[in-house]
Short mmCIF file of N, CA and C in Angstrom, two decimals:
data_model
loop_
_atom_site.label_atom_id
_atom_site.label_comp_id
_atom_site.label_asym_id
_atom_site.label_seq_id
_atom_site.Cartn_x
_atom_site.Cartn_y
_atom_site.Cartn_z
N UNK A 91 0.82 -1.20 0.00
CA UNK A 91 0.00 0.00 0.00
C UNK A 91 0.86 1.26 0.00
N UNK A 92 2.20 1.38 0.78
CA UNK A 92 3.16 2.27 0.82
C UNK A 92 3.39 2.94 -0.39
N UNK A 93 3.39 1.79 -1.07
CA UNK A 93 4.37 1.83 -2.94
C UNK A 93 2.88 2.54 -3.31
N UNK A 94 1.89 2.43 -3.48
CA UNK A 94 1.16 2.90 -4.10
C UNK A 94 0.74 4.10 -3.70
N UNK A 95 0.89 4.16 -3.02
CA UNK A 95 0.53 5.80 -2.67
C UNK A 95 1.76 6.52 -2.72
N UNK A 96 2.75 6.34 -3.13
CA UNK A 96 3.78 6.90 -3.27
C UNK A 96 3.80 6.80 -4.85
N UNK A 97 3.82 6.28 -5.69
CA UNK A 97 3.70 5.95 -6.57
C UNK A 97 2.37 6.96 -7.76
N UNK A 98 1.10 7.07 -6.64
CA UNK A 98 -0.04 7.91 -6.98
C UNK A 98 0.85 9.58 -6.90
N UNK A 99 1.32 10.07 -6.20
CA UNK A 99 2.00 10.75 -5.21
C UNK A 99 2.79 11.21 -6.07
N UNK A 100 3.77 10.76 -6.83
CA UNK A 100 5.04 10.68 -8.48
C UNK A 100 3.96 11.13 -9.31
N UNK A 101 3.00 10.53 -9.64
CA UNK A 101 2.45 10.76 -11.08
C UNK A 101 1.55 11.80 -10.68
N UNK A 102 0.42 11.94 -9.74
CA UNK A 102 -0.08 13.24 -9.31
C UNK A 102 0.73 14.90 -9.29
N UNK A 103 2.30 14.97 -9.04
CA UNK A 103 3.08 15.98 -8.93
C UNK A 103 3.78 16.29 -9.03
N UNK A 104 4.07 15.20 -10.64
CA UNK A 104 5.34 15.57 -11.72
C UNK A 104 5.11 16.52 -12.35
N UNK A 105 3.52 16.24 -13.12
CA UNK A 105 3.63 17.70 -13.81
C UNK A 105 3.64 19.25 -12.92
N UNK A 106 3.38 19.16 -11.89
CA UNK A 106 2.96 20.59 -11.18
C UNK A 106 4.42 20.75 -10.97
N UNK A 107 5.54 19.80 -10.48
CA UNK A 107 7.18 20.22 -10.56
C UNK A 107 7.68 20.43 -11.60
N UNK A 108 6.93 19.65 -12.93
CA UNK A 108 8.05 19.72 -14.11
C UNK A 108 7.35 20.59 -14.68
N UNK A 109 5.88 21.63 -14.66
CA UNK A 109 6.02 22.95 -15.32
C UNK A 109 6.11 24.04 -14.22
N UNK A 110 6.49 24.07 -13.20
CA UNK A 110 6.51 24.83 -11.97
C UNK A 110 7.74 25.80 -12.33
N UNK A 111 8.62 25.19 -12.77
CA UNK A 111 10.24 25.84 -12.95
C UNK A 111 10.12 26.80 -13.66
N UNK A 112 10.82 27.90 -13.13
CA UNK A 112 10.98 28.80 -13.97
C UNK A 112 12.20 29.28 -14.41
N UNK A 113 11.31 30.29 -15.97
CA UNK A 113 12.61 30.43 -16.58
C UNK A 113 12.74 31.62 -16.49
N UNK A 114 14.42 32.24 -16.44
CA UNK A 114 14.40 33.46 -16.62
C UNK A 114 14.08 34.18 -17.85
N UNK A 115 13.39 35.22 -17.57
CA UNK A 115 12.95 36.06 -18.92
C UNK A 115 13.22 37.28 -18.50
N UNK A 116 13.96 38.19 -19.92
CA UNK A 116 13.88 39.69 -19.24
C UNK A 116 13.11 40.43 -20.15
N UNK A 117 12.15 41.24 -18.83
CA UNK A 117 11.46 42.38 -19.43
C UNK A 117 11.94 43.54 -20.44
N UNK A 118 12.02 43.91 -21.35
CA UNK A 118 12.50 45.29 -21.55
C UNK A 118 11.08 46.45 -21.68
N UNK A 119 11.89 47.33 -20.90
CA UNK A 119 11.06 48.44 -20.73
C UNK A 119 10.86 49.82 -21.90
N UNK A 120 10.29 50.29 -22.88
CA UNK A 120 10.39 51.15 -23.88
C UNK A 120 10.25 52.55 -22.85
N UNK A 121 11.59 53.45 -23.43
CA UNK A 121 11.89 54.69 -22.93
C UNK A 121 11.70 55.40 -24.03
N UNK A 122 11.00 56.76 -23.23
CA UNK A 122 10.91 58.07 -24.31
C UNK A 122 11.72 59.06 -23.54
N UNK A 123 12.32 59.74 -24.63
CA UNK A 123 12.80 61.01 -24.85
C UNK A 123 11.66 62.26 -24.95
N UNK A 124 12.12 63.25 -23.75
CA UNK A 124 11.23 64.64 -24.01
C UNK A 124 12.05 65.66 -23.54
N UNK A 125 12.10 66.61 -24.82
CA UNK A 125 12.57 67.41 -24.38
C UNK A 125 11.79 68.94 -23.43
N UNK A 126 12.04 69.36 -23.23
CA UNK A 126 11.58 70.94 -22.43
C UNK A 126 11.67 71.50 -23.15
N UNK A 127 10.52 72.47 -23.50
CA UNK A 127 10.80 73.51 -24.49
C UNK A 127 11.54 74.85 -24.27
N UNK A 128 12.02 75.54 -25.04
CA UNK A 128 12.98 76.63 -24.38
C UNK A 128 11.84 77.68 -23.33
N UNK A 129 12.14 78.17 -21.97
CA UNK A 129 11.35 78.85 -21.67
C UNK A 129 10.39 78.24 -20.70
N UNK A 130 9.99 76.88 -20.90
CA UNK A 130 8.91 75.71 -20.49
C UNK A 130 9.12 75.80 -19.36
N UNK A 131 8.24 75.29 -18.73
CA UNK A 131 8.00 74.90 -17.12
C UNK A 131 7.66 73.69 -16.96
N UNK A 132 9.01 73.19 -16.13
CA UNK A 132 9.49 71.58 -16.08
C UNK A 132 8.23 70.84 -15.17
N UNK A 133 7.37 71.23 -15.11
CA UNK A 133 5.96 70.38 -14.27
C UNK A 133 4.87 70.79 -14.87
N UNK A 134 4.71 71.32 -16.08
CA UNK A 134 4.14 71.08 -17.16
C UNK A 134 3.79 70.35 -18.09
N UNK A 135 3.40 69.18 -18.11
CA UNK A 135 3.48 68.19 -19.38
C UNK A 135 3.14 69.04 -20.47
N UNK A 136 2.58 70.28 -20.69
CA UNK A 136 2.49 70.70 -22.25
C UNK A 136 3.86 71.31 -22.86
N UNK A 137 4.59 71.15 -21.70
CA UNK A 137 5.92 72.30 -22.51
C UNK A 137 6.56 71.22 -22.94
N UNK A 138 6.28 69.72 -22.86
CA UNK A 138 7.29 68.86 -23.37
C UNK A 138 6.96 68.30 -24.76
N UNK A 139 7.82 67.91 -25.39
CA UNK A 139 8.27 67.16 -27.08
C UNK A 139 8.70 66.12 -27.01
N UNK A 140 7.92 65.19 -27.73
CA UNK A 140 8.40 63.93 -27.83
C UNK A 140 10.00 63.83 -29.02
N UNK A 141 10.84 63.21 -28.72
CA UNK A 141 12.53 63.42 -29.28
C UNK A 141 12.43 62.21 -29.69
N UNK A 142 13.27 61.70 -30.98
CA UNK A 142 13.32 60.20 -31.09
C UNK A 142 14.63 59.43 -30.40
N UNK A 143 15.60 60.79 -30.35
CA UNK A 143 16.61 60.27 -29.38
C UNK A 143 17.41 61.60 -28.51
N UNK A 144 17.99 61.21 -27.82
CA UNK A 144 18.73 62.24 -26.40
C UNK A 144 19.72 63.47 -27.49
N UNK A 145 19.66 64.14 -27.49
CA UNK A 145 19.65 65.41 -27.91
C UNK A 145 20.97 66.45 -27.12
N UNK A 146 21.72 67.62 -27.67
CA UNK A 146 22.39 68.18 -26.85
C UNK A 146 21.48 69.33 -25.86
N UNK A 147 21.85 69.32 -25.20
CA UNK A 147 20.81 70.36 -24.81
C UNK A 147 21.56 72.10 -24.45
N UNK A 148 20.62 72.91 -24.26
CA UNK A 148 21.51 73.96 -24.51
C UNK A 148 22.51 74.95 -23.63
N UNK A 149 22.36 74.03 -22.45
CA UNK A 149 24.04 74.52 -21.12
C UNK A 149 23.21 75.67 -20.71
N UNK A 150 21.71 75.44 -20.06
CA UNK A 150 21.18 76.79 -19.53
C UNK A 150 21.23 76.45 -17.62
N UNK A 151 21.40 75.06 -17.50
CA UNK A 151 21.57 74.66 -16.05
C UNK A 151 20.15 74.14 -15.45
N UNK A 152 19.24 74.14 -16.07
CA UNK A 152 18.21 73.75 -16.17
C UNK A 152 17.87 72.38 -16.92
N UNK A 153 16.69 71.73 -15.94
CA UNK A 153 16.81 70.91 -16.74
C UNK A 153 15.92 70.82 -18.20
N UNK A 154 16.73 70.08 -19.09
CA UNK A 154 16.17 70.09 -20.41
C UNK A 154 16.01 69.32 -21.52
N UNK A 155 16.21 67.15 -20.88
CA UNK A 155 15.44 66.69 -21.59
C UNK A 155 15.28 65.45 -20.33
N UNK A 156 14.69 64.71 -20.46
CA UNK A 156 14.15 63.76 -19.88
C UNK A 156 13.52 62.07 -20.37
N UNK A 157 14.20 61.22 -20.02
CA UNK A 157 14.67 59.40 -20.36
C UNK A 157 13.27 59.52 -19.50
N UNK A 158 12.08 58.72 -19.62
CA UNK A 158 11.58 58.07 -18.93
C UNK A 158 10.82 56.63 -19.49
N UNK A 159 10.61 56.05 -18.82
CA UNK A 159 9.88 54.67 -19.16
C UNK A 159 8.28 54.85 -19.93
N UNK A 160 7.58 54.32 -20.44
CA UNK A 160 6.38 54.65 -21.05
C UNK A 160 5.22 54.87 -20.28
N UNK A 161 5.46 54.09 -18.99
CA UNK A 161 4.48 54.37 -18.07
C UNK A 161 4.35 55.22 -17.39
N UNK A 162 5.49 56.18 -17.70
CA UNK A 162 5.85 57.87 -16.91
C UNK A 162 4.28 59.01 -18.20
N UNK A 163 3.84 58.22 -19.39
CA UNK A 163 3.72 59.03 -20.23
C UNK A 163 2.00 59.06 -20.29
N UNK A 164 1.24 59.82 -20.17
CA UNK A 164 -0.44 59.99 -20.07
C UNK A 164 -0.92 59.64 -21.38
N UNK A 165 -2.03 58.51 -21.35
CA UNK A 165 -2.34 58.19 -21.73
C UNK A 165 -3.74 58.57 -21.51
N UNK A 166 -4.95 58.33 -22.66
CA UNK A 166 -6.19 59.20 -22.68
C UNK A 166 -6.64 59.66 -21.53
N UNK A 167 -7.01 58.04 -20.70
CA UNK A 167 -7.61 58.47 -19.75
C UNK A 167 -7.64 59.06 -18.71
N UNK A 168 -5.80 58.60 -18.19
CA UNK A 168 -5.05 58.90 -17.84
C UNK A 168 -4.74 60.91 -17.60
N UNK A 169 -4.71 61.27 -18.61
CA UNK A 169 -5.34 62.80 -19.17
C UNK A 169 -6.18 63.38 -18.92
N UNK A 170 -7.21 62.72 -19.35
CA UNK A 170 -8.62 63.32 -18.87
C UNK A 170 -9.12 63.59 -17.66
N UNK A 171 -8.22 62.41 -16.50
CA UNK A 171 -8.59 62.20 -15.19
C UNK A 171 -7.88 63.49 -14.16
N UNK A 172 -6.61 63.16 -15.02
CA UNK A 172 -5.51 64.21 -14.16
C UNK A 172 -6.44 66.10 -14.54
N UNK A 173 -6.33 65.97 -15.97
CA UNK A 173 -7.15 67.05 -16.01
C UNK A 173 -6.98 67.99 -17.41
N UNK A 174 -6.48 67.63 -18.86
CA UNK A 174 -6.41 67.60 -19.73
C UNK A 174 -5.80 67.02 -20.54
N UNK A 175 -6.77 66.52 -21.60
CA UNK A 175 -6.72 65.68 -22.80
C UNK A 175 -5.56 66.02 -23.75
N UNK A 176 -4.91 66.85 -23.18
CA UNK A 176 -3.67 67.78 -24.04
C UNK A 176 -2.42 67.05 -23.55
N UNK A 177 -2.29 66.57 -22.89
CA UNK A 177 -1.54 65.85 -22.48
C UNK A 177 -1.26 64.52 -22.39
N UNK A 178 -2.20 63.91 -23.41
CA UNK A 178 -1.69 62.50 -23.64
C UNK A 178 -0.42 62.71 -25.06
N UNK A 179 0.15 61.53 -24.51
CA UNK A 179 1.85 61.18 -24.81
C UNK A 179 2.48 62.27 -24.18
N UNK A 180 2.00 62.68 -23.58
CA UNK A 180 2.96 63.84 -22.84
C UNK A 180 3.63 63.05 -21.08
N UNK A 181 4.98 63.63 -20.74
CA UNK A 181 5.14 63.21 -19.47
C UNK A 181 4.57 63.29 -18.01
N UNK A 182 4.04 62.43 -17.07
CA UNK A 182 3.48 62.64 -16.25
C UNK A 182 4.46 64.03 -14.97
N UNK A 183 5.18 65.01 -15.52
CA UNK A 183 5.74 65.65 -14.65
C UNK A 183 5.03 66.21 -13.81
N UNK A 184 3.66 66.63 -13.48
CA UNK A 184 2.63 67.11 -12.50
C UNK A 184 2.30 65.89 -11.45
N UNK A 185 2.81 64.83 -11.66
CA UNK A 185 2.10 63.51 -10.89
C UNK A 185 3.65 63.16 -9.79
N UNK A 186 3.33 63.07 -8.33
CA UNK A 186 3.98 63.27 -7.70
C UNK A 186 5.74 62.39 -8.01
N UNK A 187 5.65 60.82 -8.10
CA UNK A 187 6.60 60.45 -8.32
C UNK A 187 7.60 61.15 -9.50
N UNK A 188 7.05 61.36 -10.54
CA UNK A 188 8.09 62.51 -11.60
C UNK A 188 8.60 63.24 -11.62
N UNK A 189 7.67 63.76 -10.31
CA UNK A 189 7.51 65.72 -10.02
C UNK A 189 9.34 65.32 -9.27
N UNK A 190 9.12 64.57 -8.02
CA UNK A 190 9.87 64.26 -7.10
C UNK A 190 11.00 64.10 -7.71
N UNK A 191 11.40 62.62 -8.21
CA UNK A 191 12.57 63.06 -9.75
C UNK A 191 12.71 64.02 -9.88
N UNK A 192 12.15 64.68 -10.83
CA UNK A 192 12.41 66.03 -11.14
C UNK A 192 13.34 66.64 -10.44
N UNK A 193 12.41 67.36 -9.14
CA UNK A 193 12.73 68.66 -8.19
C UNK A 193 14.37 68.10 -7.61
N UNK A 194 14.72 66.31 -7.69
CA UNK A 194 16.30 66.12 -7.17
C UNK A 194 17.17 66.36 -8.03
N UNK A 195 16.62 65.95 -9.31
CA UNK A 195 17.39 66.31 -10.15
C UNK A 195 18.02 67.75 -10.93
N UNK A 196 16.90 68.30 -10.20
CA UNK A 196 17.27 70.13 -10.67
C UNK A 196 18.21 70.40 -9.26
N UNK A 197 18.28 69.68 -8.37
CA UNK A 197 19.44 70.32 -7.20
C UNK A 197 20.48 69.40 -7.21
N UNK A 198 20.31 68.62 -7.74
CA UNK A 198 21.72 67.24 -8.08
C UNK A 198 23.06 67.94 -8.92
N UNK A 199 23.92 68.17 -8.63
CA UNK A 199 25.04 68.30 -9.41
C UNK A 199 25.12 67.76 -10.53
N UNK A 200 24.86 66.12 -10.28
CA UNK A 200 25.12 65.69 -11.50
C UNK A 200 24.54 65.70 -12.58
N UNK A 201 25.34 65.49 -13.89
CA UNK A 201 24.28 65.40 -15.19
C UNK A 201 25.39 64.73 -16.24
N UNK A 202 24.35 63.58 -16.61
CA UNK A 202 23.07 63.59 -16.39
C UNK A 202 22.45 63.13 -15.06
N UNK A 203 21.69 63.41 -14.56
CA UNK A 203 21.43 62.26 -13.24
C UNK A 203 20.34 61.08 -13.31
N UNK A 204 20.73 60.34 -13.11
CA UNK A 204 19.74 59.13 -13.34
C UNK A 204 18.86 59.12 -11.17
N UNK A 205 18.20 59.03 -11.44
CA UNK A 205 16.84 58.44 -10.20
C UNK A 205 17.28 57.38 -9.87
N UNK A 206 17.09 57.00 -8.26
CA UNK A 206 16.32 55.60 -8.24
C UNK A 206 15.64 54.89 -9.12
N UNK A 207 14.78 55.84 -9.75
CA UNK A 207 13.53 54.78 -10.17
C UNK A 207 14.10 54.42 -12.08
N UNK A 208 15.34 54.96 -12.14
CA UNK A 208 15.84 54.73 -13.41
C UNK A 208 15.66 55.81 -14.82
N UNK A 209 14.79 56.76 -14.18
CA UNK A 209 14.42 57.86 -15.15
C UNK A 209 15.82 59.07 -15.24
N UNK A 210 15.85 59.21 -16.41
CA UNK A 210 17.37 59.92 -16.67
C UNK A 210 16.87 61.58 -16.86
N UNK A 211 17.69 62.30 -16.57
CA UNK A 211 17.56 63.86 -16.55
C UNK A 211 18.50 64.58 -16.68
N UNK A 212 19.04 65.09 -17.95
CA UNK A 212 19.81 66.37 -18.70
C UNK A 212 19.50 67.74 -18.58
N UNK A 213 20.97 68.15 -18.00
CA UNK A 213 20.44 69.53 -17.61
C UNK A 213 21.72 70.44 -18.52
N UNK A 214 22.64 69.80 -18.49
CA UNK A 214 24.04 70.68 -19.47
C UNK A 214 24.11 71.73 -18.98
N UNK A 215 25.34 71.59 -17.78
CA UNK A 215 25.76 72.62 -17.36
C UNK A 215 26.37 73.65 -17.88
#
């Protein structure tokens, strides 16, 4: 009786071990480029431009383009909710986590400075 229930036991929870394993897979994340427009106000999503790639920027000490992930970027509803439709594909810089980025990165020395959260920020000193 041992053997058989051991036996039930093998064939009941081979498959749940032998597709259980996992494999590594890596995500990749799609980043946009935006630049600031000359003049713009960096917690504005309307002053920003979508770039197809990182750009020089123009050594005003300010910052003036911005790496973020796609999910940094308003989408319809997303827009509509926050509070204009003018701002889809535009960057969430009014929405606190961005904002926050942001405001370290305008007192950070460095540049470019990359975040914690991996979002990059050009200021050209």
């Amino acid at each position: 009786m041992k053997g058989y229930v051991i036996r039930i036991f093998i064939v009941l929870c081979t498959p749940v071990f032998g597709f259980s394993s996992s494999k590594t897979t890596f995500n990749t994340v799609k980043k946009d480029c935006f630049l600031l427009v000359a003049g713009g106000d960096a917690n504005d999503p309307s002053d920003y431009t979508w770039t197809a790639s990182a750009l020089n920027c123009p050594g005003t000490g300010r910052i003036c383009m911005i790496v973020i992930s796609s999910s940094d970027v308003y989408t319809l509803p997303e827009a509509i909710e926050a509070g204009s439709d003018k701002w889809v594909g535009r960057p969430k810089v009014n929405q606190t986590a961005l904002a926050e980025d942001l405001s370290n990165a305008a007192k950070s020395v460095s540049d470019p400075y990359t975040a914690p959260s991996g979002r990059i920020f050009y200021k050209e000193h």
